[in-house]
mmCIF file of C-alpha atoms in Angstrom:
data_model
loop_
_atom_site.group_PDB
_atom_site.id
_atom_site.type_symbol
_atom_site.label_atom_id
_atom_site.label_comp_id
_atom_site.label_asym_id
_atom_site.label_seq_id
_atom_site.Cartn_x
_atom_site.Cartn_y
_atom_site.Cartn_z
ATOM 1 C CA UNK A 1 -2.330 32.288 -13.469
ATOM 2 C CA UNK A 2 -2.293 29.947 -9.899
ATOM 3 C CA UNK A 3 -3.533 26.257 -11.244
ATOM 4 C CA UNK A 4 -5.808 24.618 -9.360
ATOM 5 C CA UNK A 5 -4.599 21.068 -9.430
ATOM 6 C CA UNK A 6 -1.346 22.388 -7.744
ATOM 7 C CA UNK A 7 -2.848 24.439 -4.991
ATOM 8 C CA UNK A 8 -4.605 21.367 -4.499
ATOM 9 C CA UNK A 9 -1.215 19.011 -4.037
ATOM 10 C CA UNK A 10 0.387 21.702 -2.216
ATOM 11 C CA UNK A 11 -2.384 21.761 0.268
ATOM 12 C CA UNK A 12 -2.146 18.422 0.530
ATOM 13 C CA UNK A 13 1.568 17.904 1.112
ATOM 14 C CA UNK A 14 2.277 16.015 -2.347
ATOM 15 C CA UNK A 15 4.600 18.050 -4.319
ATOM 16 C CA UNK A 16 8.265 17.263 -2.782
ATOM 17 C CA UNK A 17 10.291 18.296 -5.688
ATOM 18 C CA UNK A 18 10.032 19.570 -8.901
ATOM 19 C CA UNK A 19 12.702 20.354 -11.748
ATOM 20 C CA UNK A 20 10.473 22.986 -13.257
ATOM 21 C CA UNK A 21 7.823 24.349 -11.039
ATOM 22 C CA UNK A 22 6.579 27.684 -13.420
ATOM 23 C CA UNK A 23 7.217 25.487 -16.856
ATOM 24 C CA UNK A 24 4.894 22.532 -15.069
ATOM 25 C CA UNK A 25 2.504 25.308 -14.456
ATOM 26 C CA UNK A 26 2.240 26.771 -17.417
ATOM 27 C CA UNK A 27 1.586 23.505 -19.517
ATOM 28 C CA UNK A 28 -1.349 22.737 -17.234
ATOM 29 C CA UNK A 29 -2.947 25.978 -17.724
ATOM 30 C CA UNK A 30 -2.887 25.761 -21.579
ATOM 31 C CA UNK A 31 -3.350 21.912 -22.587
ATOM 32 C CA UNK A 32 -4.157 18.162 -21.432
ATOM 33 C CA UNK A 33 -0.846 16.898 -20.548
ATOM 34 C CA UNK A 34 0.077 13.180 -20.927
ATOM 35 C CA UNK A 35 2.453 12.179 -17.938
ATOM 36 C CA UNK A 36 3.300 8.846 -16.142
ATOM 37 C CA UNK A 37 4.613 7.377 -13.122
ATOM 38 C CA UNK A 38 5.980 3.301 -12.975
ATOM 39 C CA UNK A 39 5.548 0.493 -10.790
ATOM 40 C CA UNK A 40 8.256 -2.476 -10.691
ATOM 41 C CA UNK A 41 6.329 -5.751 -10.705
ATOM 42 C CA UNK A 42 8.829 -7.080 -7.304
ATOM 43 C CA UNK A 43 5.767 -9.261 -6.393
ATOM 44 C CA UNK A 44 2.288 -10.346 -7.860
ATOM 45 C CA UNK A 45 0.343 -7.496 -5.915
ATOM 46 C CA UNK A 46 0.699 -4.182 -4.992
ATOM 47 C CA UNK A 47 1.208 -2.581 -1.181
ATOM 48 C CA UNK A 48 0.085 0.377 0.332
ATOM 49 C CA UNK A 49 3.491 1.976 -0.274
ATOM 50 C CA UNK A 50 2.906 1.722 -3.590
ATOM 51 C CA UNK A 51 -0.619 4.181 -3.571
ATOM 52 C CA UNK A 52 0.648 7.671 -3.079
ATOM 53 C CA UNK A 53 2.426 8.109 -6.382
ATOM 54 C CA UNK A 54 -0.307 5.992 -7.934
ATOM 55 C CA UNK A 55 -3.310 8.521 -6.494
ATOM 56 C CA UNK A 56 -1.381 11.428 -6.810
ATOM 57 C CA UNK A 57 -1.270 10.242 -11.183
ATOM 58 C CA UNK A 58 -5.212 9.630 -10.416
ATOM 59 C CA UNK A 59 -5.763 13.318 -9.445
ATOM 60 C CA UNK A 60 -3.998 14.643 -12.478
ATOM 61 C CA UNK A 61 -6.884 12.417 -14.242
ATOM 62 C CA UNK A 62 -9.666 13.976 -12.439
ATOM 63 C CA UNK A 63 -8.652 17.472 -13.597
ATOM 64 C CA UNK A 64 -8.527 16.572 -17.157
ATOM 65 C CA UNK A 65 -4.957 15.229 -18.316
ATOM 66 C CA UNK A 66 -4.178 11.826 -19.335
ATOM 67 C CA UNK A 67 -2.110 9.406 -17.226
ATOM 68 C CA UNK A 68 -0.178 6.455 -18.552
ATOM 69 C CA UNK A 69 0.303 3.886 -15.572
ATOM 70 C CA UNK A 70 4.051 2.217 -16.640
ATOM 71 C CA UNK A 71 4.768 -1.481 -15.604
ATOM 72 C CA UNK A 72 8.147 -2.224 -15.206
ATOM 73 C CA UNK A 73 8.599 -5.331 -17.132
ATOM 74 C CA UNK A 74 11.557 -4.429 -18.734
ATOM 75 C CA UNK A 75 13.000 -2.828 -15.678
ATOM 76 C CA UNK A 76 12.007 -5.483 -12.830
ATOM 77 C CA UNK A 77 14.153 -8.134 -14.532
ATOM 78 C CA UNK A 78 17.212 -5.869 -13.292
ATOM 79 C CA UNK A 79 15.876 -3.785 -9.730
ATOM 80 C CA UNK A 80 15.900 -0.786 -8.810
ATOM 81 C CA UNK A 81 18.915 0.606 -6.479
ATOM 82 C CA UNK A 82 16.920 3.614 -5.165
ATOM 83 C CA UNK A 83 15.867 3.148 -1.212
ATOM 84 C CA UNK A 84 18.038 -0.060 -0.756
ATOM 85 C CA UNK A 85 21.092 -1.012 1.412
ATOM 86 C CA UNK A 86 21.676 -4.617 -0.542
ATOM 87 C CA UNK A 87 21.833 -5.940 -3.916
ATOM 88 C CA UNK A 88 18.228 -7.179 -4.992
ATOM 89 C CA UNK A 89 17.712 -11.181 -5.864
ATOM 90 C CA UNK A 90 16.766 -11.327 -9.415
ATOM 91 C CA UNK A 91 13.394 -12.745 -10.556
ATOM 92 C CA UNK A 92 12.780 -15.162 -13.058
ATOM 93 C CA UNK A 93 11.292 -14.364 -16.286
ATOM 94 C CA UNK A 94 8.392 -16.393 -15.242
ATOM 95 C CA UNK A 95 7.971 -14.472 -11.975
ATOM 96 C CA UNK A 96 8.287 -11.378 -13.825
ATOM 97 C CA UNK A 97 5.594 -12.181 -15.868
ATOM 98 C CA UNK A 98 3.335 -13.489 -13.337
ATOM 99 C CA UNK A 99 3.722 -10.187 -11.371
ATOM 100 C CA UNK A 100 3.073 -8.212 -14.101
ATOM 101 C CA UNK A 101 -0.184 -9.579 -14.585
ATOM 102 C CA UNK A 102 -1.242 -9.386 -10.864
ATOM 103 C CA UNK A 103 -0.360 -5.822 -10.993
ATOM 104 C CA UNK A 104 -2.056 -4.845 -14.216
ATOM 105 C CA UNK A 105 -5.737 -6.115 -13.064
ATOM 106 C CA UNK A 106 -4.870 -3.963 -9.984
ATOM 107 C CA UNK A 107 -4.453 -0.574 -12.217
ATOM 108 C CA UNK A 108 -7.912 -0.919 -13.191
ATOM 109 C CA UNK A 109 -9.131 -0.249 -9.313
ATOM 110 C CA UNK A 110 -7.236 2.798 -9.762
ATOM 111 C CA UNK A 111 -7.265 4.342 -12.657
ATOM 112 C CA UNK A 112 -10.549 5.317 -15.465
ATOM 113 C CA UNK A 113 -9.287 3.513 -18.386
ATOM 114 C CA UNK A 114 -12.003 4.700 -20.430
ATOM 115 C CA UNK A 115 -12.879 8.410 -22.080
ATOM 116 C CA UNK A 116 -11.419 10.943 -23.453
ATOM 117 C CA UNK A 117 -8.868 11.193 -20.162
ATOM 118 C CA UNK A 118 -8.583 7.209 -20.460
ATOM 119 C CA UNK A 119 -5.336 6.055 -18.854
ATOM 120 C CA UNK A 120 -3.188 3.431 -20.738
ATOM 121 C CA UNK A 121 -1.244 0.801 -19.074
ATOM 122 C CA UNK A 122 1.879 -0.107 -20.678
ATOM 123 C CA UNK A 123 4.971 -2.369 -20.116
ATOM 124 C CA UNK A 124 8.528 -0.963 -20.759
ATOM 125 C CA UNK A 125 9.711 -4.983 -21.527
ATOM 126 C CA UNK A 126 7.938 -3.698 -25.509
ATOM 127 C CA UNK A 127 10.905 -1.505 -25.916
ATOM 128 C CA UNK A 128 13.697 -2.034 -23.745
ATOM 129 C CA UNK A 129 13.645 -6.265 -24.631
ATOM 130 C CA UNK A 130 14.044 -4.986 -28.168
ATOM 131 C CA UNK A 131 17.371 -2.765 -27.318
ATOM 132 C CA UNK A 132 20.718 -4.777 -27.799
ATOM 133 C CA UNK A 133 23.766 -4.654 -25.616
ATOM 134 C CA UNK A 134 25.706 -2.724 -28.665
ATOM 135 C CA UNK A 135 22.740 -0.064 -29.393
ATOM 136 C CA UNK A 136 22.170 0.177 -25.475
ATOM 137 C CA UNK A 137 26.266 1.526 -24.771
ATOM 138 C CA UNK A 138 26.180 3.157 -28.694
ATOM 139 C CA UNK A 139 22.484 5.332 -28.328
ATOM 140 C CA UNK A 140 22.359 5.599 -24.683
ATOM 141 C CA UNK A 141 25.453 4.598 -22.711
ATOM 142 C CA UNK A 142 27.456 7.356 -24.530
ATOM 143 C CA UNK A 143 25.289 10.540 -23.292
ATOM 144 C CA UNK A 144 25.602 9.439 -19.750
ATOM 145 C CA UNK A 145 28.856 10.623 -17.781
ATOM 146 C CA UNK A 146 29.590 8.159 -15.046
ATOM 147 C CA UNK A 147 30.555 11.005 -12.978
ATOM 148 C CA UNK A 148 26.863 12.281 -13.679
ATOM 149 C CA UNK A 149 25.680 8.750 -12.145
ATOM 150 C CA UNK A 150 27.767 8.549 -9.170
ATOM 151 C CA UNK A 151 26.348 11.754 -7.712
ATOM 152 C CA UNK A 152 23.188 10.559 -7.969
ATOM 153 C CA UNK A 153 21.820 9.566 -4.314
ATOM 154 C CA UNK A 154 20.627 6.243 -5.237
ATOM 155 C CA UNK A 155 24.135 5.148 -6.385
ATOM 156 C CA UNK A 156 25.946 7.286 -3.478
ATOM 157 C CA UNK A 157 23.724 5.672 -0.839
ATOM 158 C CA UNK A 158 25.574 2.276 -2.560
ATOM 159 C CA UNK A 159 28.617 2.076 -2.786
ATOM 160 C CA UNK A 160 29.765 1.501 0.607
ATOM 161 C CA UNK A 161 28.166 -1.728 0.272
ATOM 162 C CA UNK A 162 28.697 -2.480 -3.214
ATOM 163 C CA UNK A 163 26.567 -2.273 -6.392
ATOM 164 C CA UNK A 164 26.384 -4.653 -9.726
ATOM 165 C CA UNK A 165 26.746 -3.001 -12.792
ATOM 166 C CA UNK A 166 23.399 -4.372 -13.230
ATOM 167 C CA UNK A 167 21.631 -1.977 -10.882
ATOM 168 C CA UNK A 168 24.289 0.744 -12.079
ATOM 169 C CA UNK A 169 22.635 0.804 -15.219
ATOM 170 C CA UNK A 170 18.773 1.233 -14.110
ATOM 171 C CA UNK A 171 19.000 4.787 -14.066
ATOM 172 C CA UNK A 172 19.843 4.955 -17.425
ATOM 173 C CA UNK A 173 16.714 2.344 -18.376
ATOM 174 C CA UNK A 174 14.342 4.421 -16.469
ATOM 175 C CA UNK A 175 15.555 7.104 -18.578
ATOM 176 C CA UNK A 176 14.922 5.477 -21.709
ATOM 177 C CA UNK A 177 11.278 4.541 -20.782
ATOM 178 C CA UNK A 178 10.863 8.853 -19.747
ATOM 179 C CA UNK A 179 12.363 9.427 -23.652
ATOM 180 C CA UNK A 180 10.208 6.299 -25.136
ATOM 181 C CA UNK A 181 7.186 7.824 -23.831
ATOM 182 C CA UNK A 182 8.279 11.450 -24.625
ATOM 183 C CA UNK A 183 8.598 10.700 -28.223
ATOM 184 C CA UNK A 184 6.022 8.162 -28.795
ATOM 185 C CA UNK A 185 3.156 8.900 -26.654
ATOM 186 C CA UNK A 186 3.731 12.855 -26.310
ATOM 187 C CA UNK A 187 4.093 12.793 -22.531
ATOM 188 C CA UNK A 188 5.983 15.480 -20.965
ATOM 189 C CA UNK A 189 5.911 14.808 -16.534
ATOM 190 C CA UNK A 190 6.864 11.751 -14.609
ATOM 191 C CA UNK A 191 6.003 11.545 -10.937
ATOM 192 C CA UNK A 192 7.743 9.177 -8.528
ATOM 193 C CA UNK A 193 8.363 9.041 -5.085
ATOM 194 C CA UNK A 194 11.046 11.407 -3.336
ATOM 195 C CA UNK A 195 14.048 8.563 -3.884
ATOM 196 C CA UNK A 196 13.072 8.744 -7.815
ATOM 197 C CA UNK A 197 14.562 11.910 -8.235
ATOM 198 C CA UNK A 198 17.618 10.772 -9.625
ATOM 199 C CA UNK A 199 15.808 8.644 -12.475
ATOM 200 C CA UNK A 200 13.460 11.332 -13.202
ATOM 201 C CA UNK A 201 16.119 14.215 -13.855
ATOM 202 C CA UNK A 202 18.650 11.541 -15.834
ATOM 203 C CA UNK A 203 15.467 10.849 -17.984
ATOM 204 C CA UNK A 204 15.126 14.713 -18.789
ATOM 205 C CA UNK A 205 19.071 14.857 -19.416
ATOM 206 C CA UNK A 206 19.752 11.871 -21.398
ATOM 207 C CA UNK A 207 16.477 13.850 -23.275
ATOM 208 C CA UNK A 208 18.463 17.143 -23.489
ATOM 209 C CA UNK A 209 21.619 15.195 -24.673
ATOM 210 C CA UNK A 210 19.820 12.827 -27.276
ATOM 211 C CA UNK A 211 17.134 15.344 -28.744
ATOM 212 C CA UNK A 212 18.068 18.733 -27.855
ATOM 213 C CA UNK A 213 15.732 20.875 -26.084
ATOM 214 C CA UNK A 214 12.683 18.888 -24.756
ATOM 215 C CA UNK A 215 9.519 19.517 -23.011
ATOM 216 C CA UNK A 216 9.883 17.607 -19.892
ATOM 217 C CA UNK A 217 9.355 17.823 -16.143
ATOM 218 C CA UNK A 218 9.290 15.586 -13.367
ATOM 219 C CA UNK A 219 7.526 16.003 -9.937
ATOM 220 C CA UNK A 220 8.005 13.818 -7.099
ATOM 221 C CA UNK A 221 6.390 13.338 -3.604
ATOM 222 C CA UNK A 222 7.827 12.935 -0.236
ATOM 223 C CA UNK A 223 8.271 9.678 1.611
ATOM 224 C CA UNK A 224 5.647 8.629 3.856
ATOM 225 C CA UNK A 225 6.317 8.744 7.518
ATOM 226 C CA UNK A 226 4.301 8.607 10.557
ATOM 227 C CA UNK A 227 4.755 10.765 13.487
ATOM 228 C CA UNK A 228 5.767 8.195 15.822
ATOM 229 C CA UNK A 229 8.805 6.975 13.418
ATOM 230 C CA UNK A 230 7.890 3.537 12.834
ATOM 231 C CA UNK A 231 7.649 2.585 9.187
ATOM 232 C CA UNK A 232 4.324 3.260 7.045
ATOM 233 C CA UNK A 233 2.826 0.651 5.643
ATOM 234 C CA UNK A 234 3.375 -2.586 7.839
ATOM 235 C CA UNK A 235 1.216 -4.233 10.161
ATOM 236 C CA UNK A 236 1.693 -6.590 12.799
ATOM 237 C CA UNK A 237 0.714 -9.170 10.339
ATOM 238 C CA UNK A 238 3.441 -7.853 8.284
ATOM 239 C CA UNK A 239 3.201 -5.981 4.705
ATOM 240 C CA UNK A 240 -0.459 -4.316 3.715
ATOM 241 C CA UNK A 241 -1.176 -5.569 0.314
ATOM 242 C CA UNK A 242 -3.586 -4.636 -2.242
ATOM 243 C CA UNK A 243 -4.549 -7.910 -3.169
ATOM 244 C CA UNK A 244 -7.850 -9.147 -1.098
ATOM 245 C CA UNK A 245 -6.279 -12.767 -0.682
ATOM 246 C CA UNK A 246 -3.200 -11.482 0.909
ATOM 247 C CA UNK A 247 -4.579 -8.558 3.073
ATOM 248 C CA UNK A 248 -8.561 -8.414 3.204
ATOM 249 C CA UNK A 249 -10.977 -6.093 3.113
ATOM 250 C CA UNK A 250 -11.299 -6.295 7.122
ATOM 251 C CA UNK A 251 -7.339 -6.240 7.662
ATOM 252 C CA UNK A 252 -6.829 -3.426 5.262
ATOM 253 C CA UNK A 253 -10.093 -1.364 6.993
ATOM 254 C CA UNK A 254 -8.428 -1.687 10.130
ATOM 255 C CA UNK A 255 -4.812 -0.813 9.097
ATOM 256 C CA UNK A 256 -6.627 2.644 8.434
ATOM 257 C CA UNK A 257 -9.124 2.738 11.386
ATOM 258 C CA UNK A 258 -5.901 2.488 13.582
ATOM 259 C CA UNK A 259 -4.616 5.354 12.285
ATOM 260 C CA UNK A 260 -3.224 7.674 15.017
ATOM 261 C CA UNK A 261 -4.710 11.074 15.669
ATOM 262 C CA UNK A 262 -1.118 12.432 15.052
ATOM 263 C CA UNK A 263 -1.490 10.864 11.483
ATOM 264 C CA UNK A 264 -4.965 11.080 10.510
ATOM 265 C CA UNK A 265 -5.489 14.425 8.830
ATOM 266 C CA UNK A 266 -2.197 13.853 6.710
ATOM 267 C CA UNK A 267 -3.116 10.508 5.416
ATOM 268 C CA UNK A 268 -6.717 11.784 4.466
ATOM 269 C CA UNK A 269 -5.014 14.776 2.552
ATOM 270 C CA UNK A 270 -2.488 11.660 0.855
ATOM 271 C CA UNK A 271 -4.929 8.772 0.115
ATOM 272 C CA UNK A 272 -8.577 10.035 -0.284
ATOM 273 C CA UNK A 273 -10.093 12.359 -2.607
ATOM 274 C CA UNK A 274 -11.955 14.031 0.120
ATOM 275 C CA UNK A 275 -11.972 18.088 -0.452
ATOM 276 C CA UNK A 276 -10.406 20.593 1.647
ATOM 277 C CA UNK A 277 -13.472 21.809 3.473
ATOM 278 C CA UNK A 278 -14.584 17.883 4.793
ATOM 279 C CA UNK A 279 -11.135 17.168 5.799
ATOM 280 C CA UNK A 280 -11.263 20.336 7.457
ATOM 281 C CA UNK A 281 -14.332 19.607 9.189
ATOM 282 C CA UNK A 282 -13.023 16.531 10.231
ATOM 283 C CA UNK A 283 -9.944 17.745 11.710
ATOM 284 C CA UNK A 284 -12.361 19.567 13.864
ATOM 285 C CA UNK A 285 -14.238 16.631 15.227
ATOM 286 C CA UNK A 286 -11.044 15.055 15.397
ATOM 287 C CA UNK A 287 -9.785 17.903 18.112
ATOM 288 C CA UNK A 288 -13.507 18.725 19.753
ATOM 289 C CA UNK A 289 -14.289 14.921 19.618
ATOM 290 C CA UNK A 290 -11.458 12.396 19.081
ATOM 291 C CA UNK A 291 -13.395 9.485 21.056
ATOM 292 C CA UNK A 292 -15.871 9.429 17.824
ATOM 293 C CA UNK A 293 -12.799 8.679 15.922
ATOM 294 C CA UNK A 294 -14.929 10.505 12.934
ATOM 295 C CA UNK A 295 -11.711 11.017 10.806
ATOM 296 C CA UNK A 296 -10.284 7.496 11.580
ATOM 297 C CA UNK A 297 -13.473 6.069 10.191
ATOM 298 C CA UNK A 298 -13.414 8.152 7.150
ATOM 299 C CA UNK A 299 -10.454 7.806 6.590
ATOM 300 C CA UNK A 300 -10.488 3.621 6.340
ATOM 301 C CA UNK A 301 -13.944 3.768 4.942
ATOM 302 C CA UNK A 302 -12.490 5.671 1.666
ATOM 303 C CA UNK A 303 -9.616 4.032 1.342
ATOM 304 C CA UNK A 304 -11.351 -0.233 1.544
ATOM 305 C CA UNK A 305 -14.322 1.696 -1.114
ATOM 306 C CA UNK A 306 -11.502 2.787 -3.546
ATOM 307 C CA UNK A 307 -9.787 -0.368 -3.278
ATOM 308 C CA UNK A 308 -12.017 -3.222 -2.987
ATOM 309 C CA UNK A 309 -15.626 -1.592 -3.682
ATOM 310 C CA UNK A 310 -18.839 -1.188 -1.983
ATOM 311 C CA UNK A 311 -19.662 -4.273 -1.068
ATOM 312 C CA UNK A 312 -16.345 -5.694 0.369
ATOM 313 C CA UNK A 313 -16.375 -2.477 2.621
ATOM 314 C CA UNK A 314 -19.863 -3.052 4.234
ATOM 315 C CA UNK A 315 -18.508 -6.939 5.220
ATOM 316 C CA UNK A 316 -14.960 -5.328 6.594
ATOM 317 C CA UNK A 317 -17.703 -3.121 8.963
ATOM 318 C CA UNK A 318 -19.920 -5.491 9.828
ATOM 319 C CA UNK A 319 -17.081 -7.903 10.855
ATOM 320 C CA UNK A 320 -15.153 -5.182 12.690
ATOM 321 C CA UNK A 321 -18.517 -3.950 14.469
ATOM 322 C CA UNK A 322 -19.560 -7.526 14.800
ATOM 323 C CA UNK A 323 -16.037 -8.264 17.063
ATOM 324 C CA UNK A 324 -16.115 -5.184 19.196
ATOM 325 C CA UNK A 325 -19.304 -6.109 20.241
ATOM 326 C CA UNK A 326 -18.439 -9.770 20.962
ATOM 327 C CA UNK A 327 -21.029 -10.966 18.668
ATOM 328 C CA UNK A 328 -19.001 -13.898 17.286
ATOM 329 C CA UNK A 329 -21.793 -15.783 16.081
ATOM 330 C CA UNK A 330 -22.868 -13.410 13.515
ATOM 331 C CA UNK A 331 -19.771 -14.083 11.661
ATOM 332 C CA UNK A 332 -18.898 -16.891 9.422
ATOM 333 C CA UNK A 333 -15.720 -19.612 10.074
ATOM 334 C CA UNK A 334 -13.573 -17.484 7.765
ATOM 335 C CA UNK A 335 -14.545 -13.823 8.608
ATOM 336 C CA UNK A 336 -13.494 -15.326 12.428
ATOM 337 C CA UNK A 337 -10.094 -16.042 11.035
ATOM 338 C CA UNK A 338 -9.685 -13.055 9.512
ATOM 339 C CA UNK A 339 -10.719 -11.191 11.882
ATOM 340 C CA UNK A 340 -8.680 -13.225 14.811
ATOM 341 C CA UNK A 341 -5.643 -13.585 12.457
ATOM 342 C CA UNK A 342 -3.753 -11.608 14.738
ATOM 343 C CA UNK A 343 -4.511 -13.026 18.083
ATOM 344 C CA UNK A 344 -2.308 -15.394 19.771
ATOM 345 C CA UNK A 345 -2.637 -18.856 19.163
ATOM 346 C CA UNK A 346 -2.076 -22.119 20.582
ATOM 347 C CA UNK A 347 -2.811 -26.029 19.941
ATOM 348 C CA UNK A 348 -4.139 -28.357 22.997
ATOM 349 C CA UNK A 349 -5.191 -32.125 22.582
ATOM 350 C CA UNK A 350 -8.592 -33.158 21.260
ATOM 351 C CA UNK A 351 -8.948 -34.952 24.300
ATOM 352 C CA UNK A 352 -8.699 -31.849 26.106
ATOM 353 C CA UNK A 353 -12.625 -31.315 27.171
ATOM 354 C CA UNK A 354 -13.199 -29.817 30.535
ATOM 355 C CA UNK A 355 -13.153 -25.820 30.513
ATOM 356 C CA UNK A 356 -10.368 -25.385 33.420
ATOM 357 C CA UNK A 357 -8.136 -27.963 32.151
ATOM 358 C CA UNK A 358 -8.456 -26.464 28.688
ATOM 359 C CA UNK A 359 -7.270 -23.046 28.878
ATOM 360 C CA UNK A 360 -4.888 -23.568 31.626
ATOM 361 C CA UNK A 361 -3.478 -26.342 28.455
ATOM 362 C CA UNK A 362 -4.153 -23.322 26.470
ATOM 363 C CA UNK A 363 -2.080 -21.173 28.211
ATOM 364 C CA UNK A 364 -5.087 -18.719 28.643
ATOM 365 C CA UNK A 365 -4.910 -19.344 32.188
ATOM 366 C CA UNK A 366 -1.672 -20.007 34.507
ATOM 367 C CA UNK A 367 -2.893 -22.472 36.653
ATOM 368 C CA UNK A 368 -5.648 -24.798 37.392
ATOM 369 C CA UNK A 369 -6.363 -22.730 40.871
ATOM 370 C CA UNK A 370 -6.789 -19.487 38.392
ATOM 371 C CA UNK A 371 -8.435 -20.862 35.879
ATOM 372 C CA UNK A 372 -11.284 -22.050 37.814
ATOM 373 C CA UNK A 373 -11.305 -18.396 39.497
ATOM 374 C CA UNK A 374 -11.288 -17.128 35.804
ATOM 375 C CA UNK A 375 -14.537 -19.229 35.314
ATOM 376 C CA UNK A 376 -16.588 -18.525 38.079
ATOM 377 C CA UNK A 377 -15.756 -14.513 38.027
ATOM 378 C CA UNK A 378 -16.974 -14.417 34.655
ATOM 379 C CA UNK A 379 -13.737 -13.802 32.972
ATOM 380 C CA UNK A 380 -14.263 -16.686 30.292
ATOM 381 C CA UNK A 381 -15.868 -16.429 26.862
ATOM 382 C CA UNK A 382 -16.308 -19.450 24.397
ATOM 383 C CA UNK A 383 -16.877 -18.134 20.961
ATOM 384 C CA UNK A 384 -18.412 -14.963 22.251
ATOM 385 C CA UNK A 385 -20.276 -16.558 25.093
ATOM 386 C CA UNK A 386 -19.560 -16.418 28.841
ATOM 387 C CA UNK A 387 -18.982 -19.974 30.688
ATOM 388 C CA UNK A 388 -18.982 -19.973 34.103
ATOM 389 C CA UNK A 389 -20.023 -23.722 35.227
ATOM 390 C CA UNK A 390 -16.426 -25.387 36.060
ATOM 391 C CA UNK A 391 -17.951 -28.633 34.713
ATOM 392 C CA UNK A 392 -18.378 -27.536 31.314
ATOM 393 C CA UNK A 393 -17.359 -29.847 28.643
ATOM 394 C CA UNK A 394 -15.714 -28.727 25.638
ATOM 395 C CA UNK A 395 -17.625 -30.537 22.456
ATOM 396 C CA UNK A 396 -17.878 -30.608 19.053
ATOM 397 C CA UNK A 397 -20.261 -27.547 18.783
ATOM 398 C CA UNK A 398 -17.473 -25.268 20.221
ATOM 399 C CA UNK A 399 -15.655 -26.351 17.338
ATOM 400 C CA UNK A 400 -15.658 -24.414 14.410
ATOM 401 C CA UNK A 401 -14.779 -25.971 11.312
ATOM 402 C CA UNK A 402 -14.028 -28.926 14.079
ATOM 403 C CA UNK A 403 -10.511 -26.858 13.669
ATOM 404 C CA UNK A 404 -10.418 -24.141 16.592
ATOM 405 C CA UNK A 405 -12.441 -21.932 19.275
ATOM 406 C CA UNK A 406 -11.851 -18.349 20.355
ATOM 407 C CA UNK A 407 -11.643 -17.730 23.904
ATOM 408 C CA UNK A 408 -11.757 -14.155 25.449
ATOM 409 C CA UNK A 409 -10.308 -13.804 28.921
ATOM 410 C CA UNK A 410 -11.463 -10.465 30.452
ATOM 411 C CA UNK A 411 -12.625 -7.433 28.305
ATOM 412 C CA UNK A 412 -10.388 -7.676 25.640
ATOM 413 C CA UNK A 413 -7.963 -10.935 25.236
ATOM 414 C CA UNK A 414 -8.236 -13.313 22.930
ATOM 415 C CA UNK A 415 -7.291 -16.273 21.715
ATOM 416 C CA UNK A 416 -7.680 -18.511 18.898
ATOM 417 C CA UNK A 417 -6.970 -22.229 20.335
ATOM 418 C CA UNK A 418 -6.215 -24.986 17.790
ATOM 419 C CA UNK A 419 -6.918 -28.831 17.907
ATOM 420 C CA UNK A 420 -4.235 -31.325 17.831
#
């Protein structure tokens, strides 16, 4: 019997590797399965690169299975070498604990922690922290061959530049996690990104050696790539975080709304819970009316609503529409800061008041002659309002929070001018 969940995951392109596809399908058809995915607390917020494995885990919950969300308070003290070319900088214990709290709070937005399929949140520091060095070497290290570890991509890729014994042992720690969750929570499946394949299979192998035949499965999802070859998860401002204080809902909305036509359908399958019929309808809209950008709007709306809620989504849409129409007066100073975070910024003297001198000093126009031409031709807007008077004086009324002025030159070129 074909499993509906696995069919959906295949259609979405979310299945990269499986340790035992037939065995996984059989248990998903016959029982409620407990499965897990882990996140190491490398920062006090997750970024959108963390989303795909967690959303995949949530899909299992939507189909009646029980997710365990593991935050690596223990493994985070060590550092995963997977996907890294250089050694990680070790974090302090206090920093790791701070990060654990921040990431734990974000999991409430992604998983349902109530009901019969309630998710569970665990911290591997609780059991890894209890293992002494002697116990680690005798009870676990004895079962893991160095040759076996050297064959894993996460280690192989680091041999040329070097890898510390600390990071070399990370694979064993994650293997211990899978074994612990299997024995204590009857957890039978681990989900991870494609770079976690070696860690996942090591966990299954360690269980087999320690406990004999064990029912355990691994499934990995593909690395998220963009059609243009650029790295996914980065904007002009840098990393796209899930923390609203690091990346505002407006910025998150803009990140998704700017998805290319070449990527948008794939990302709708990856990052939203829209069904096949709706995504196929949006794909048709993209082909027949690409100028409407209906697929991009659906992607941005669904992700921002899921992470930040309906109110934050509506604020993001309102800011976007006001900026698109040039209605800056509709926005608060904080919303303007969000909206113009990435535009060119300049500083001028507080004493510079004439509009011609002002836009020359700010580098908006290249010379006084060009500045007079720009103003006279109606190409200059101060806080959204066109100014064509060559004698116009910049006053305190033009200084938002007495700190900055938004200047537009032409149709789309914006500048944030601050005062010295």
